[in-house]
Coordinates of C-alpha atoms in Angstrom, one line a residue:
M1 CA 0.3 -0.3 0.0
W2 CA 0.6 3.9 -0.8
P3 CA 2.1 5.8 2.4
G4 CA -0.4 5.1 5.4
S5 CA -1.5 7.1 8.6
H6 CA 2.0 6.0 10.5
S7 CA 4.0 9.1 11.6
P8 CA 7.0 10.5 9.0
A9 CA 10.5 10.2 8.8
T10 CA 12.4 12.6 8.3
R11 CA 13.2 13.9 4.7
Q12 CA 14.7 16.2 2.6
S13 CA 13.2 19.2 1.3
G14 CA 15.5 20.8 -0.5
R15 CA 14.8 19.0 -4.1
T16 CA 14.5 21.2 -7.3
R17 CA 11.3 21.3 -8.5
V18 CA 9.8 19.8 -11.2
T19 CA 6.9 21.0 -12.6
P20 CA 6.8 19.7 -17.1
P21 CA 4.9 21.2 -19.3
I22 CA 1.5 19.4 -20.3
E23 CA 0.2 18.4 -23.3
P24 CA -2.6 16.5 -24.5
D25 CA -2.4 13.6 -24.5
P26 CA -2.3 10.6 -27.6
Q27 CA -4.0 8.7 -25.6
P28 CA -2.0 5.9 -24.1
S29 CA -2.8 2.4 -23.1
P30 CA -2.2 1.9 -19.1
S31 CA 1.1 0.9 -17.6
G32 CA 3.1 3.0 -20.5
G33 CA 1.8 0.5 -23.7
E34 CA 1.4 2.0 -27.7
P35 CA -1.7 4.8 -27.7
R36 CA -4.7 3.5 -28.0
P37 CA -6.4 4.3 -31.3
H38 CA -9.4 7.4 -31.8
D39 CA -12.8 6.3 -30.5
P40 CA -15.0 8.7 -31.7
G41 CA -17.7 7.6 -29.0
R42 CA -15.0 8.3 -26.3
P43 CA -15.7 11.8 -24.3
A44 CA -14.8 14.5 -25.8
S45 CA -14.2 16.9 -22.8
R46 CA -10.9 17.7 -21.2
Y47 CA -10.7 18.6 -17.8
L48 CA -7.7 21.2 -16.9
A49 CA -6.2 22.3 -13.3
Q50 CA -3.8 25.1 -14.1
G51 CA -0.4 26.4 -11.6
V52 CA -2.6 26.0 -9.0
T53 CA -1.6 27.2 -5.5
V54 CA -4.0 26.6 -1.9
R55 CA -2.5 28.2 0.9
F56 CA -3.9 27.9 4.7
G57 CA -2.3 30.8 6.6
G58 CA 1.5 30.4 5.7
L59 CA 1.6 26.9 5.1
V60 CA 1.3 26.4 1.3
A61 CA -0.6 23.1 0.4
L62 CA 0.1 23.3 -3.1
D63 CA 2.6 25.9 -5.5
D64 CA 1.9 26.0 -8.8
V65 CA -0.1 22.7 -9.4
S66 CA -0.8 21.6 -13.1
L67 CA -2.9 18.8 -14.2
A68 CA -5.6 17.6 -17.5
V69 CA -7.1 14.8 -17.3
E70 CA -7.5 14.1 -20.8
P71 CA -10.7 13.0 -22.9
G72 CA -11.9 9.1 -22.4
Q73 CA -9.2 8.5 -20.0
V74 CA -8.1 7.9 -15.9
H75 CA -5.1 10.5 -14.4
G76 CA -4.1 9.2 -11.2
V77 CA -2.6 10.8 -8.5
I78 CA 0.5 9.7 -5.9
G79 CA 2.4 10.5 -3.4
P80 CA 3.8 10.5 -0.5
N81 CA 1.8 11.1 3.5
G82 CA 1.3 14.9 2.9
A83 CA 2.1 15.7 -1.1
G84 CA -1.3 17.5 -0.9
K85 CA -3.1 15.1 -3.0
T86 CA -6.5 15.5 -0.8
T87 CA -6.1 19.5 -1.4
L88 CA -6.7 18.4 -4.9
F89 CA -8.9 16.4 -4.8
N90 CA -10.8 19.1 -2.6
V91 CA -10.1 22.1 -5.0
C92 CA -11.3 19.7 -7.4
C93 CA -14.8 18.8 -6.4
G94 CA -15.3 22.4 -5.2
F95 CA -15.2 22.3 -1.9
V96 CA -11.6 24.1 -1.0
K97 CA -11.4 27.4 -3.5
P98 CA -7.3 28.1 -4.6
N99 CA -5.8 30.7 -4.1
A100 CA -4.0 31.2 -7.6
G101 CA -5.1 29.3 -10.8
S102 CA -7.9 28.5 -12.8
L103 CA -9.7 25.0 -13.3
T104 CA -11.3 24.5 -16.4
W105 CA -13.7 21.4 -17.9
D106 CA -15.3 21.6 -21.0
E107 CA -14.2 25.1 -22.7
R108 CA -15.3 26.1 -18.9
E109 CA -14.3 28.4 -15.5
L110 CA -15.1 26.7 -12.1
N111 CA -13.5 28.8 -9.8
N112 CA -16.2 30.3 -8.4
L113 CA -18.8 27.7 -9.1
H114 CA -19.9 25.2 -5.8
A115 CA -19.3 21.5 -5.3
H116 CA -23.2 21.4 -5.6
D117 CA -22.7 23.3 -8.7
L118 CA -20.3 20.5 -10.8
A119 CA -23.5 17.8 -10.7
G120 CA -25.5 20.1 -13.6
L121 CA -22.0 20.5 -15.2
G122 CA -21.3 16.5 -15.8
I123 CA -19.3 16.0 -12.7
A124 CA -19.4 12.8 -10.2
R125 CA -17.3 12.8 -7.4
T126 CA -17.0 9.9 -4.1
L127 CA -15.5 10.6 -0.8
Q128 CA -13.2 9.1 0.9
G129 CA -16.0 8.3 4.1
V130 CA -19.0 6.8 1.7
G131 CA -21.3 9.2 3.2
L132 CA -24.8 7.5 3.2
F133 CA -27.6 8.5 4.6
P134 CA -28.7 6.1 7.1
G135 CA -32.1 5.9 7.5
M136 CA -32.0 5.0 4.1
S137 CA -32.1 2.3 1.7
A138 CA -29.4 1.0 -0.9
L139 CA -31.5 2.3 -3.5
E140 CA -32.6 5.7 -2.4
N141 CA -29.3 6.4 -1.7
V142 CA -28.2 5.2 -5.4
M143 CA -31.2 7.7 -6.7
T144 CA -30.2 11.1 -4.6
G145 CA -27.5 11.0 -7.3
A146 CA -29.7 11.3 -10.0
G147 CA -32.2 14.3 -8.7
V148 CA -29.7 16.7 -10.9
R149 CA -31.0 14.6 -13.5
S150 CA -34.7 15.2 -12.6
T151 CA -36.5 17.1 -15.2
S152 CA -40.1 17.5 -12.7
G153 CA -40.5 20.8 -10.8
F154 CA -40.9 21.5 -7.6
V155 CA -44.6 21.5 -7.0
S156 CA -44.9 18.7 -9.7
A157 CA -43.4 16.8 -6.3
A158 CA -44.8 17.6 -3.8
F159 CA -48.3 16.9 -5.0
G160 CA -47.0 13.6 -6.5
L161 CA -48.4 14.6 -10.4
P162 CA -47.9 12.1 -12.3
R163 CA -45.4 13.7 -14.2
A164 CA -42.6 13.7 -10.8
R165 CA -44.3 9.6 -10.1
R166 CA -43.7 9.1 -13.9
D167 CA -39.9 11.1 -13.4
E168 CA -39.6 9.1 -9.9
Q169 CA -40.5 5.3 -11.4
A170 CA -37.2 6.1 -13.6
L171 CA -34.8 7.2 -11.7
Q172 CA -35.6 4.4 -9.2
E173 CA -35.0 2.0 -12.7
R174 CA -32.1 3.5 -13.1
A175 CA -30.9 3.2 -9.9
M176 CA -31.6 -0.5 -9.8
Q177 CA -29.6 -1.0 -12.8
T178 CA -26.7 1.3 -12.1
L179 CA -26.9 -1.8 -8.2
S180 CA -26.8 -4.0 -11.2
D181 CA -24.5 -3.4 -13.4
L182 CA -21.6 -2.9 -9.6
G183 CA -23.0 -6.5 -9.1
A184 CA -24.2 -5.2 -6.1
A185 CA -28.6 -5.7 -7.0
H186 CA -29.6 -7.5 -4.1
L187 CA -28.6 -4.4 -1.8
A188 CA -31.2 -1.7 -2.1
P189 CA -33.0 -2.7 0.2
R190 CA -30.1 -3.3 2.8
Y191 CA -29.7 0.2 5.3
P192 CA -25.8 1.2 5.0
G193 CA -26.0 0.1 8.6
M194 CA -26.6 -3.5 7.7
L195 CA -24.0 -3.6 5.1
P196 CA -20.2 -4.4 5.1
Y197 CA -18.0 -1.1 4.2
P198 CA -16.5 -2.2 1.0
D199 CA -20.6 -3.1 -0.7
Q200 CA -21.3 0.4 0.8
K201 CA -18.6 1.7 -1.5
K202 CA -20.3 0.3 -4.0
V203 CA -23.9 1.6 -3.5
A204 CA -21.8 5.1 -3.1
L205 CA -19.7 4.6 -5.8
A206 CA -23.4 3.4 -7.7
R207 CA -25.2 7.1 -6.3
A208 CA -22.1 8.5 -8.0
L209 CA -22.5 6.3 -11.6
V210 CA -26.5 6.8 -11.9
S211 CA -26.1 10.6 -13.1
E212 CA -24.3 9.4 -15.7
P213 CA -21.1 12.1 -14.6
R214 CA -19.4 12.4 -18.0
L215 CA -16.1 14.0 -15.0
L216 CA -16.0 11.0 -12.1
L217 CA -13.1 12.0 -9.2
L218 CA -13.0 9.5 -7.1
D219 CA -11.0 10.0 -3.9
E220 CA -8.8 5.9 -2.9
P221 CA -12.6 4.0 -3.9
A222 CA -10.5 1.0 -3.4
A223 CA -9.5 2.1 0.8
G224 CA -11.1 -0.9 2.6
L225 CA -11.0 -3.7 -0.5
S226 CA -9.5 -6.8 -0.3
E227 CA -7.5 -7.9 -3.7
G228 CA -10.0 -9.3 -5.1
E229 CA -12.1 -6.6 -5.0
M230 CA -9.8 -4.1 -5.7
D231 CA -9.3 -5.9 -9.5
E232 CA -12.7 -6.0 -9.9
L233 CA -12.9 -2.1 -9.4
G234 CA -9.8 -1.8 -11.4
D235 CA -11.8 -3.7 -14.4
L236 CA -14.7 -1.9 -13.6
V237 CA -12.8 1.6 -14.0
Q238 CA -11.3 0.6 -17.3
Q239 CA -14.6 0.0 -18.3
L240 CA -16.1 3.5 -17.5
T241 CA -13.8 5.4 -20.1
S242 CA -15.9 4.5 -22.7
R243 CA -18.3 7.2 -21.6
M244 CA -16.5 9.1 -19.3
S245 CA -12.5 9.9 -18.1
V246 CA -12.3 9.4 -14.8
L247 CA -9.5 11.5 -11.6
I248 CA -8.0 9.1 -9.4
V249 CA -6.3 9.7 -5.6
E250 CA -5.2 6.3 -4.9
H251 CA -2.7 4.7 -2.7
H252 CA -2.4 1.1 -3.8
M253 CA 0.3 1.0 -5.9
D254 CA -0.4 -1.5 -8.0
L255 CA -4.2 -0.7 -8.7
V256 CA -3.0 2.5 -9.9
M257 CA -0.1 1.4 -12.0
R258 CA -2.9 -1.6 -13.9
I259 CA -5.9 1.1 -14.7
C260 CA -4.1 4.7 -15.4
D261 CA -3.3 6.4 -18.8
Q262 CA -1.2 9.1 -17.4
I263 CA 0.1 9.2 -13.6
T264 CA 1.2 13.4 -11.6
V265 CA 2.6 13.0 -9.0
L266 CA 3.1 15.4 -5.5
D267 CA 5.4 15.7 -2.8
F268 CA 5.2 19.0 -0.6
G269 CA 2.5 20.5 -2.1
Q270 CA 4.6 20.3 -5.9
V271 CA 4.4 18.1 -8.8
I272 CA 7.9 15.9 -9.7
A273 CA 7.1 14.2 -12.3
R274 CA 3.9 13.4 -14.1
G275 CA 4.3 10.7 -17.1
T276 CA 2.7 7.1 -18.2
P277 CA 2.7 4.2 -15.2
A278 CA 6.1 3.2 -17.0
E279 CA 8.1 6.3 -16.6
V280 CA 6.5 7.2 -13.0
R281 CA 7.1 3.9 -11.6
D282 CA 10.8 4.0 -12.5
D283 CA 11.4 8.5 -12.0
P284 CA 14.1 8.9 -9.6
K285 CA 12.6 11.5 -7.7
V286 CA 9.7 9.1 -7.7
I287 CA 11.6 7.3 -5.5
A288 CA 13.5 9.4 -3.7
A289 CA 10.6 10.4 -2.4
Y290 CA 8.7 7.8 -1.1
L291 CA 11.9 6.7 0.1
G292 CA 14.2 9.4 1.4
A293 CA 17.1 9.2 -0.9
E294 CA 18.3 9.5 -4.5
V295 CA 18.1 6.5 -6.5
S296 CA 20.1 6.0 -9.2
A297 CA 18.8 6.2 -12.7
G298 CA 17.9 3.0 -14.6
E299 CA 18.0 1.4 -11.2
E300 CA 14.8 -1.2 -10.6
I301 CA 12.6 -0.7 -7.2
D302 CA 10.0 -2.9 -7.2
T303 CA 6.8 -1.1 -6.5
A304 CA 6.7 -3.8 -3.4
V305 CA 9.3 -1.2 -2.1
L306 CA 7.5 1.7 -2.5
E307 CA 4.8 0.7 -1.1
S308 CA 6.0 -1.3 1.8
H309 CA 8.3 2.1 2.6
G310 CA 5.5 4.3 1.7
T311 CA 3.7 3.4 4.7
T312 CA 6.5 4.8 7.1
T313 CA 6.5 8.2 5.2
K314 CA 4.0 11.0 5.5
G315 CA 0.5 11.3 5.8
A316 CA -1.9 11.7 2.5

């Protein structure tokens, strides 16, 4: 696993910052293979964060961070604990406003929008905590994620008019289909408190997917999952790219390396590397960020070594 919540190890912070320029990516296959051919059915919108800086008092949490989520791709954000991943995710979700920089989606400026505005633009998210409503069934929880697509107004819904009833029936059917697509249809009548954590995460993911987003933001979706469940999650995320782009913050090295087309690496709130999984895995700056020492170029480091050392470095 990538860095956990253990005590930070002492590491040098004086390395030269490297912020490679962002160029449109030709959709390489995961793990850095040949570029995959253009599919006209893939999403066409691009998510772009440019020069994002976030300060909390005197602390600079993000310093001139840029990344681009290309249409129909999975873009991973990784880094040692405390690198700024969670802050960047919260900026992308609209929870944190940057002090400088810009966010654009589908050529629309997002800086002044709030988190609840993003759903109407085709952006959905899951968070580290599942955030399910305990008094609602799994199906009802999923239905709350589709509210943005409802066509009936408040009056129709309040008085139970035919249009509202039809809307609710269609919404219920779509929510049930989304659960079914995740192999979780049997969870529909159950309440969150009755479900093990991995099943709660499935319901939370279904809630994000039911709105049929064009950009999905995932914050550590594999946390608490078994190896088999993680494999299923990876397969699902790759399938989703036929309909949407995905930005994922994740600690599990094997999952990130398998499913991501591009990876941005943060350390001390700065971008130290970006590229394909193969390029990032072999980058001495990335290895040094996790191991706390410079590593010779070309030296091969097993991902398990990074994971084991990562759990003794900094926090997210």
